[in-house]
mmCIF file of C-alpha atoms in Angstrom:
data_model
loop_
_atom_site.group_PDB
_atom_site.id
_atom_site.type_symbol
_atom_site.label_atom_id
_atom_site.label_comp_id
_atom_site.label_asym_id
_atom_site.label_seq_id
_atom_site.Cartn_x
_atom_site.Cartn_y
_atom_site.Cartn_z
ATOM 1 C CA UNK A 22 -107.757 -130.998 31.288
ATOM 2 C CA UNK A 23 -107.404 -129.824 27.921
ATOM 3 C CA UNK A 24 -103.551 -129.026 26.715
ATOM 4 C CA UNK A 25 -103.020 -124.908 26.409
ATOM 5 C CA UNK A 26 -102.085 -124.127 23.091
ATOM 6 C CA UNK A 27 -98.845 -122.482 22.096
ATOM 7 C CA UNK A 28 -98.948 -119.710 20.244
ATOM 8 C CA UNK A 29 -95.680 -118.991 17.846
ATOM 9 C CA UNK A 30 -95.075 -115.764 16.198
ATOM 10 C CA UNK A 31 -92.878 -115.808 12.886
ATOM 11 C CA UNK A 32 -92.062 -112.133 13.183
ATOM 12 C CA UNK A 33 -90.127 -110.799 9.959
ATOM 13 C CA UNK A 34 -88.742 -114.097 7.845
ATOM 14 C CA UNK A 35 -86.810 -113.513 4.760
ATOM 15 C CA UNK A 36 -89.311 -112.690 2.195
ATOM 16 C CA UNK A 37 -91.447 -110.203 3.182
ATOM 17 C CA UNK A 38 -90.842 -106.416 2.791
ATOM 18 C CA UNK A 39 -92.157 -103.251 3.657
ATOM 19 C CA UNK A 40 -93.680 -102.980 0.137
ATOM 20 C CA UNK A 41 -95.757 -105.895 0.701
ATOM 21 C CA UNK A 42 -96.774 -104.671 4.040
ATOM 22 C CA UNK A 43 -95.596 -101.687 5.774
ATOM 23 C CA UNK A 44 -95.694 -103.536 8.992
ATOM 24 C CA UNK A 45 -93.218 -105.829 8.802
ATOM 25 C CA UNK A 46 -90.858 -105.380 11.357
ATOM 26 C CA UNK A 47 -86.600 -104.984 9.834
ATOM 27 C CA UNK A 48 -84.291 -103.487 12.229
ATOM 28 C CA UNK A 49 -83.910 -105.098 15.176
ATOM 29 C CA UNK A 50 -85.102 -102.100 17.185
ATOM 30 C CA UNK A 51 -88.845 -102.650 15.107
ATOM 31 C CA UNK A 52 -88.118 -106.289 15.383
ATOM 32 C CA UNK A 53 -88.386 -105.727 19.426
ATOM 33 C CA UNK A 54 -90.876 -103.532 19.070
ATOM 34 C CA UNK A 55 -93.203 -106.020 17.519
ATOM 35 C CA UNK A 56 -92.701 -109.378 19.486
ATOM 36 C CA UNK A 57 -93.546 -106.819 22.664
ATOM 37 C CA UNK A 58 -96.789 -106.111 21.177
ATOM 38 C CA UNK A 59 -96.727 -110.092 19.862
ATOM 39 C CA UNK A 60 -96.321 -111.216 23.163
ATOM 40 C CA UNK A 61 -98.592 -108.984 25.174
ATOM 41 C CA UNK A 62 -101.351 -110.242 22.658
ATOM 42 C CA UNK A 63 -100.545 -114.155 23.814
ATOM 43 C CA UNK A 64 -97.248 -115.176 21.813
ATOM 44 C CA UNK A 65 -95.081 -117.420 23.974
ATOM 45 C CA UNK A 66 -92.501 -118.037 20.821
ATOM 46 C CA UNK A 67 -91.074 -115.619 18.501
ATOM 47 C CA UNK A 68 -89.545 -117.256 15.406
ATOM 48 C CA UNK A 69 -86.559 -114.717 14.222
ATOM 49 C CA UNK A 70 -84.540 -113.988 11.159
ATOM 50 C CA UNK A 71 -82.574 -110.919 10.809
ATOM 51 C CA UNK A 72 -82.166 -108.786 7.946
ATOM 52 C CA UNK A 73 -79.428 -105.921 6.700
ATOM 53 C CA UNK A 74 -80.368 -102.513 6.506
ATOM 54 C CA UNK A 75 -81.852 -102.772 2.753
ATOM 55 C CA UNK A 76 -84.095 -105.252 3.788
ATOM 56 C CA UNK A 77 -82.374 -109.252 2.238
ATOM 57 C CA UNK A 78 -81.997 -111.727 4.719
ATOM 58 C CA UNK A 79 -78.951 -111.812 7.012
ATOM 59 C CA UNK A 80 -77.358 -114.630 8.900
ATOM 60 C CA UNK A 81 -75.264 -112.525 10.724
ATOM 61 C CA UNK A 82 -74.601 -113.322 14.649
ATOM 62 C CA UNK A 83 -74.224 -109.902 16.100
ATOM 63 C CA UNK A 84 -77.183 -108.737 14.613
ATOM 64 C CA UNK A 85 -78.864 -111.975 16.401
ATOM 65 C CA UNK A 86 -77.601 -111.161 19.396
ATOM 66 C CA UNK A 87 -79.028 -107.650 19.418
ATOM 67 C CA UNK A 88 -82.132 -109.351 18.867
ATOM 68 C CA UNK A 89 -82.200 -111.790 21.674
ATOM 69 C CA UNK A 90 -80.620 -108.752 23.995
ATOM 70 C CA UNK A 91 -83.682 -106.891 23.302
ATOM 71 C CA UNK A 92 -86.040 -109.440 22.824
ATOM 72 C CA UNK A 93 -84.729 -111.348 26.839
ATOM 73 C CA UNK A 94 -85.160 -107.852 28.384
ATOM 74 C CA UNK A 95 -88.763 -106.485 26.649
ATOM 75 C CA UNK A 96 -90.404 -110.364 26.766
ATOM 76 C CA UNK A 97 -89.396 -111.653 29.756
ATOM 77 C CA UNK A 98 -89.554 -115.688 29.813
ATOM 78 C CA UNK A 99 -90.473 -115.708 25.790
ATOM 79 C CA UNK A 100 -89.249 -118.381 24.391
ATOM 80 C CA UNK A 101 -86.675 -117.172 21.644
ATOM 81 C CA UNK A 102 -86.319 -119.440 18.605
ATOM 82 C CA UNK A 103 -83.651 -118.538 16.029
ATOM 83 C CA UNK A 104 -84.133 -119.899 12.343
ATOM 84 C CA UNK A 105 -81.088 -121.542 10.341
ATOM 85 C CA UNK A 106 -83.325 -121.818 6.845
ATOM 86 C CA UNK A 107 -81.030 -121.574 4.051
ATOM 87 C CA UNK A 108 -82.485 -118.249 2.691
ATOM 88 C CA UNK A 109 -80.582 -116.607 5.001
ATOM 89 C CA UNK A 110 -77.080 -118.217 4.346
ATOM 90 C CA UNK A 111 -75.294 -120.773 2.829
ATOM 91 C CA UNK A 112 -73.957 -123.571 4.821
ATOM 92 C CA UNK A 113 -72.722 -123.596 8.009
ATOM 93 C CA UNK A 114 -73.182 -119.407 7.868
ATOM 94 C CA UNK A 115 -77.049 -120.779 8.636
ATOM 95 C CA UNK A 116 -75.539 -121.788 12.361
ATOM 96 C CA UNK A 117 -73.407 -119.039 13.028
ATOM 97 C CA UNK A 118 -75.734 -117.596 15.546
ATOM 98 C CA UNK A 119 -76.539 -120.965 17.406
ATOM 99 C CA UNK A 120 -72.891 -120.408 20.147
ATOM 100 C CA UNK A 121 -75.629 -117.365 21.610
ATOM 101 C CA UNK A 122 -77.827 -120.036 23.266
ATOM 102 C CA UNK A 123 -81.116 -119.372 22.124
ATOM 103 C CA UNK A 124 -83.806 -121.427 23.591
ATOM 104 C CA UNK A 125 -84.714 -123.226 20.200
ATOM 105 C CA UNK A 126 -83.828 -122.779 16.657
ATOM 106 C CA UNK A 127 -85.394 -124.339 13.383
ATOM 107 C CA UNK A 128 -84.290 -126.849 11.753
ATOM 108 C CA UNK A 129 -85.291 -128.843 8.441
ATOM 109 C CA UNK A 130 -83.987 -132.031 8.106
ATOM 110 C CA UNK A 131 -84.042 -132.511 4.158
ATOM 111 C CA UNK A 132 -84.654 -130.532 1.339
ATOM 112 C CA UNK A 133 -87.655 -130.030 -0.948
ATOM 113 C CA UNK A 134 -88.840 -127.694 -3.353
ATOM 114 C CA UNK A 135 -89.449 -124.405 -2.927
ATOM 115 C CA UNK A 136 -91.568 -121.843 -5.228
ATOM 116 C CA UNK A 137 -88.386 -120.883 -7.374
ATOM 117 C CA UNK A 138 -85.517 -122.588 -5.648
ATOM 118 C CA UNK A 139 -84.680 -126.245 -4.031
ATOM 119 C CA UNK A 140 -84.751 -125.649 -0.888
ATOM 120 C CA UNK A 141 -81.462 -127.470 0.090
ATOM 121 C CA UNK A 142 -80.428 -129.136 3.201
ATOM 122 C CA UNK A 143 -77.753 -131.979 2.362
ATOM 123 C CA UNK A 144 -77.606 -134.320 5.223
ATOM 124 C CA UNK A 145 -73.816 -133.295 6.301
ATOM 125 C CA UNK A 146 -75.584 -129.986 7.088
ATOM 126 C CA UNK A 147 -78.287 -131.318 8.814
ATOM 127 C CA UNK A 148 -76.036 -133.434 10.877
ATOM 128 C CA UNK A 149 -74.055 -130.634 12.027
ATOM 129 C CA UNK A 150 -76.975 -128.167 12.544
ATOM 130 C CA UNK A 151 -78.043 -130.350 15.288
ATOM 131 C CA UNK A 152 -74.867 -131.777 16.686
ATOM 132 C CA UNK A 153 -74.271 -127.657 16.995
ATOM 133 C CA UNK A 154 -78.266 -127.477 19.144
ATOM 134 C CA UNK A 155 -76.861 -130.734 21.298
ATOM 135 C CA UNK A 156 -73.859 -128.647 22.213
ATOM 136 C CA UNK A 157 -75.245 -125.376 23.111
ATOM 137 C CA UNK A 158 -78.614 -126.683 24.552
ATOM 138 C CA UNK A 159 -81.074 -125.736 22.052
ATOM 139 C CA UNK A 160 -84.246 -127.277 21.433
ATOM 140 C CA UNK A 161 -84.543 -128.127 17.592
ATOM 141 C CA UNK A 162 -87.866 -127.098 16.212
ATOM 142 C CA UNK A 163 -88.302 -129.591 13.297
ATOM 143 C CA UNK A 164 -89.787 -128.218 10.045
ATOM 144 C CA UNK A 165 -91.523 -130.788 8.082
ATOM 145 C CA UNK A 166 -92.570 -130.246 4.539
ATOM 146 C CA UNK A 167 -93.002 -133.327 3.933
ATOM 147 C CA UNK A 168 -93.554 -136.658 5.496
ATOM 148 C CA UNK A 169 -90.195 -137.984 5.109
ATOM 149 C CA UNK A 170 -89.034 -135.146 7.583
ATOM 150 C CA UNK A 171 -90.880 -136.118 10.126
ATOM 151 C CA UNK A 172 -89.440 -139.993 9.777
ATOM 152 C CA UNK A 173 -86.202 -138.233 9.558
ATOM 153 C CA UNK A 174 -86.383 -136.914 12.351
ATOM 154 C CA UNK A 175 -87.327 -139.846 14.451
ATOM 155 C CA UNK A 176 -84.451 -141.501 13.185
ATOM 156 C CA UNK A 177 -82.385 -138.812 14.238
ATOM 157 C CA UNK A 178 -83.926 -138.705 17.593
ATOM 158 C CA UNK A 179 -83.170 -142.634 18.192
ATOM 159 C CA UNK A 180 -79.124 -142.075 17.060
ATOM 160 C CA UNK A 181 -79.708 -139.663 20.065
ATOM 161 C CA UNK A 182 -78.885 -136.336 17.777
ATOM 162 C CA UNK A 183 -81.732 -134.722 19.165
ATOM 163 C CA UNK A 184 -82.327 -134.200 22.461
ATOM 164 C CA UNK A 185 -85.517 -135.428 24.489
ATOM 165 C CA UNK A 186 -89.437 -135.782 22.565
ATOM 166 C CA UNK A 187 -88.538 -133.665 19.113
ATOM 167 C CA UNK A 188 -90.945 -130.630 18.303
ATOM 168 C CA UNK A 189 -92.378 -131.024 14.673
ATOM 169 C CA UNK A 190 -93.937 -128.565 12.741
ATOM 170 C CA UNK A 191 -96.215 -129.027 10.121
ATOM 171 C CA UNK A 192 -95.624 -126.905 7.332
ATOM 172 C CA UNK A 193 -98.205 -126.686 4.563
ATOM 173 C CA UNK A 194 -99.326 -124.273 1.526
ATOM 174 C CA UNK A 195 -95.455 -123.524 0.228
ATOM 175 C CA UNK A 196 -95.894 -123.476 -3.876
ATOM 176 C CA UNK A 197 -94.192 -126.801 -5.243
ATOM 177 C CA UNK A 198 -94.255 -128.059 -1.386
ATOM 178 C CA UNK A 199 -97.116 -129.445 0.454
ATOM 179 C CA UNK A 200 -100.436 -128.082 -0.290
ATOM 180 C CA UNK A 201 -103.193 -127.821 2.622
ATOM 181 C CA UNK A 202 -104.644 -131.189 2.400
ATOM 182 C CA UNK A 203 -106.257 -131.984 5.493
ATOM 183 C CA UNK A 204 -106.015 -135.596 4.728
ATOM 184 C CA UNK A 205 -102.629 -134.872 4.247
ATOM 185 C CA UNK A 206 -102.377 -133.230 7.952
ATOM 186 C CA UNK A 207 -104.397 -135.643 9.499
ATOM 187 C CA UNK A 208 -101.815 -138.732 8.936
ATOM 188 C CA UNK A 209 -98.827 -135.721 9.810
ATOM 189 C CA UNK A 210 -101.021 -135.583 13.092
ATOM 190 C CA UNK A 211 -100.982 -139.787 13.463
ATOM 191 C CA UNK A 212 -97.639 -140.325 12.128
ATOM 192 C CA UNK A 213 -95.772 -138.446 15.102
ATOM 193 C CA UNK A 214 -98.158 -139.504 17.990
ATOM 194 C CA UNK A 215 -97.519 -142.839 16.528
ATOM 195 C CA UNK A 216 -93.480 -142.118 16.449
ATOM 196 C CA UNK A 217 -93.400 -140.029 19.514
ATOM 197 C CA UNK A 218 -96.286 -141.099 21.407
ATOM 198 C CA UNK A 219 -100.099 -139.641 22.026
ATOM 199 C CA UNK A 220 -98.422 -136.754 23.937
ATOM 200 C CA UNK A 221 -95.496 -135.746 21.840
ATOM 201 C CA UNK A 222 -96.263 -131.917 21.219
ATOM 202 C CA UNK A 223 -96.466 -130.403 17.806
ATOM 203 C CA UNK A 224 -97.381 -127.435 15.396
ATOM 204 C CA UNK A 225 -98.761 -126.534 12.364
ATOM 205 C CA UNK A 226 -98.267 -123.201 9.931
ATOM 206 C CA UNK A 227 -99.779 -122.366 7.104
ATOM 207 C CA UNK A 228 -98.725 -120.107 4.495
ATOM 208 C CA UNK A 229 -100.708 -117.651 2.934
ATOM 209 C CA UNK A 230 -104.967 -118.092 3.417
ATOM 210 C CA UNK A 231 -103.893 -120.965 4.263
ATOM 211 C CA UNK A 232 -102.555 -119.694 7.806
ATOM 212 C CA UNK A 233 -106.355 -119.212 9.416
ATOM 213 C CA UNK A 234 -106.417 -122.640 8.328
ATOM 214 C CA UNK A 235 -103.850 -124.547 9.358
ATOM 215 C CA UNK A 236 -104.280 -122.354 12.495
ATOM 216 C CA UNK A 237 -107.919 -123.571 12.797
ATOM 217 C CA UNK A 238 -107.044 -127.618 11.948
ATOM 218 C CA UNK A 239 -103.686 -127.771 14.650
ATOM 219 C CA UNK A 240 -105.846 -126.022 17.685
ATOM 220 C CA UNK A 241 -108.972 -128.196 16.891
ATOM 221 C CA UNK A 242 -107.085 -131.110 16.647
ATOM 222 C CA UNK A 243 -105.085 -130.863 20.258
ATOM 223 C CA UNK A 244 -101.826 -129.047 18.681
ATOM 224 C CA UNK A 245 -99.628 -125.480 18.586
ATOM 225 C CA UNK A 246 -100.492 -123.154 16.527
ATOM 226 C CA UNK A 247 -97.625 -120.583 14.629
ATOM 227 C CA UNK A 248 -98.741 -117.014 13.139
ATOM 228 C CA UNK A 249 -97.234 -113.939 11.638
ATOM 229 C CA UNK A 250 -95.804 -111.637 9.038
ATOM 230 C CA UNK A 251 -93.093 -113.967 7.938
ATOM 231 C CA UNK A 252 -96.086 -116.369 6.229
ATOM 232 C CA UNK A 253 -98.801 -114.124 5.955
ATOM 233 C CA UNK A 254 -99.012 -110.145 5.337
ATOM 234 C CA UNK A 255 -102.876 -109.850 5.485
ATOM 235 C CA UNK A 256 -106.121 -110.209 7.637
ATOM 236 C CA UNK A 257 -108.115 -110.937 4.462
ATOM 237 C CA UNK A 258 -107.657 -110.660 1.156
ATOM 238 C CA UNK A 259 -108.470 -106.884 1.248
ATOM 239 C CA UNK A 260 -107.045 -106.234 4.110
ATOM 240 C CA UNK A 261 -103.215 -105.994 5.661
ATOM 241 C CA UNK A 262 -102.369 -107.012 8.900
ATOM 242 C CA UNK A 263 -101.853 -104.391 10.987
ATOM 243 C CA UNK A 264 -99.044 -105.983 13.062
ATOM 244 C CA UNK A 265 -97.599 -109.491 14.115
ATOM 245 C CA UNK A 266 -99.822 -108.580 17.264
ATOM 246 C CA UNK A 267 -103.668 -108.506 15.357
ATOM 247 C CA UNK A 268 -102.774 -111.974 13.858
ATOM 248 C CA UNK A 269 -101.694 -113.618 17.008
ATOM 249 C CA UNK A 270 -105.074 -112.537 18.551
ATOM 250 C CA UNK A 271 -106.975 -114.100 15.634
ATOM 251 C CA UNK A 272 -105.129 -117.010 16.430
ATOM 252 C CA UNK A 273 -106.335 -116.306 20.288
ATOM 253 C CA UNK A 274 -109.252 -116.222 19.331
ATOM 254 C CA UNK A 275 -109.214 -119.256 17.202
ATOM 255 C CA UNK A 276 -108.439 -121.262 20.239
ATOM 256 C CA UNK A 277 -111.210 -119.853 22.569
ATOM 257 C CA UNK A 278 -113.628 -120.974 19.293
ATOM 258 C CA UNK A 279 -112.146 -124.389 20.568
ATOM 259 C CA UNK A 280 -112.072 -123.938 23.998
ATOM 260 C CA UNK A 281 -108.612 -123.897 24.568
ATOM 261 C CA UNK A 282 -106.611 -121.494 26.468
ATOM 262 C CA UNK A 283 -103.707 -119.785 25.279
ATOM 263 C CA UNK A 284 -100.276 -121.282 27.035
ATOM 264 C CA UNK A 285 -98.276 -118.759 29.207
ATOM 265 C CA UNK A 286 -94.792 -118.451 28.061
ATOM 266 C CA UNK A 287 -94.365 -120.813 31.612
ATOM 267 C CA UNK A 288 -96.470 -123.027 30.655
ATOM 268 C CA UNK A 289 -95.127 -123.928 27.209
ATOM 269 C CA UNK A 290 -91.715 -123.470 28.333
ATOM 270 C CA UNK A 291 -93.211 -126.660 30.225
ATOM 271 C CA UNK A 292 -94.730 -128.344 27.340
ATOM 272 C CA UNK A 293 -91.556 -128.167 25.640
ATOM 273 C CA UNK A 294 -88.976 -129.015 28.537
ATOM 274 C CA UNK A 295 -87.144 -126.255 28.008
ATOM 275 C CA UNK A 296 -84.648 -124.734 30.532
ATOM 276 C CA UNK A 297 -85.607 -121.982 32.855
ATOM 277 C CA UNK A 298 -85.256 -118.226 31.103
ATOM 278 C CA UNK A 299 -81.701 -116.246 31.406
ATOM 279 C CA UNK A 300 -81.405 -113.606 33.433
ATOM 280 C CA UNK A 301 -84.404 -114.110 35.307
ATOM 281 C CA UNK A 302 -84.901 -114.436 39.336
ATOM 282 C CA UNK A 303 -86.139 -118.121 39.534
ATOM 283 C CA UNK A 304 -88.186 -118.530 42.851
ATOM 284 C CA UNK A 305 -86.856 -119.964 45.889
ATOM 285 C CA UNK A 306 -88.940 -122.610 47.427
ATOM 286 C CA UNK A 307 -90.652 -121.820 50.623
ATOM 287 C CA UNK A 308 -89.170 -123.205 53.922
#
């Protein structure tokens, strides 16, 4: 049977405004707003930053926990995944919000270049990032930009700092990062099954045009698939995306082009051993 795919949405980030698109989702009450429509469309995972009221990023846990309030009571069984990327923060600030449990957060295990900044994540960080997602039970997502990271994180993984088969994501098309080389992807693709076995699950995003690609590569090559405003604001290159909800059902429909279905927020909750949803009636075996 072929493996549902699991479709992430990267709702808001830290870069995009309302200038670029008037769509992207700020407060918390639009940030609800659009993972409903996100996840009615076939989104199992939101991805979620925060920002302040004038739109810069925010690292700030109460506004996080507003999020995943609204987010736990509108999405029922969505699988909420809080970011700790440094645009948000600086230092441990970037894991402030990991005490309120999330299911799984982001986390990039060494630094790289960025398309006006070094994207920095010293190792003492990284260390305590996940020693923080060990303690509360949250499921790192790993972001790999580069093929060290991924190695990185197996290493990790056998020191036991990360629990169970780790999650990578591929992430390609960042200026000064890793361009969309589908050579490139393809050994990304080998490198975990070979470090985490021929099942180990996995994801690819793509920023920019290069999202409908990346999107296209990860579902035809057995993998998860992530969409949204945070790493792309448009349909086409004339046209704006309408909401976090019309990509995700490009990205639907990407995976019926492949025959795959689109996972249920059970089923990748599944795929991804995750814990049962909070605050949800779990069903009692029958006599």
């Amino acid at each position: 049977m072929t493996t549902p795919c699991i479709i992430c949405v990267a709702i808001t980030g830290s870069l995009p405004t309302k200038a670029s698109n008037p769509a992207v989702p700020v407060t918390v009450t639009e940030q609800v707003e659009s993972t409903h429509e996100a996840f009615e469309a076939g989104a199992a995972i939101v991805h979620a930053h925060v920002r302040n009221d004038d739109e810069t990023p925010s690292s700030d846990p109460e506004k996080f926990a507003a999020l995943k309030d609204g987010i736990a009571k509108h999405c029922p069984g969505m699988i909420i995944q809080f970011s700790t990327g440094g645009r948000s923060g600086a230092g441990r600030t970037r894991g402030g919000m990991l005490p309120l449990r999330p299911d799984m957060a982001s986390l990039s295990v060494g630094s790289n270049n960025f398309p006006t900044r070094v994207y920095e994540n010293p190792p003492e960080l990284v260390d305590w990032l996940a020693s923080e997602m060990l303690t509360h039970g949250i499921k790192p997502e790993i972001e790999a930009f580069d093929l060290s990271h991924i190695l990185k994180a197996h290493e990790m993984a056998a020191r036991g700092q990360l629990a169970n088969t780790p999650y990578i994501q591929f992430v390609m098309g960042v200026k000064n990062a890793m361009p969309a080389d589908r050579d490139v992807f393809g050994y990304y693709v080998h490198t975990v099954r070979r470090l985490f076995g021929p099942d180990a699950p996995w994801c690819a995003a793509g920023i920019g045009a290069n999202q409908t690609v990346l999107n296209e590569w990860a579902i035809a090559a057995g993998g998860h698939a992530r969409t949204g405003l945070e790493d792309n604001v448009r349909l086409d290159r004339s046209t704006l995306a309408p909401s976090n909800a019309a990509l995700v059902r490009r990205t639907a429909e990407i995976c019926g082009k492949h025959n795959r279905r689109v996972a249920t927020w059970q089923e990748a909750r599944h795929l991804l051993g995750l814990r049962p949803p909070e605050n949800m009636p779990q069903k009692i075996p029958a006599a």
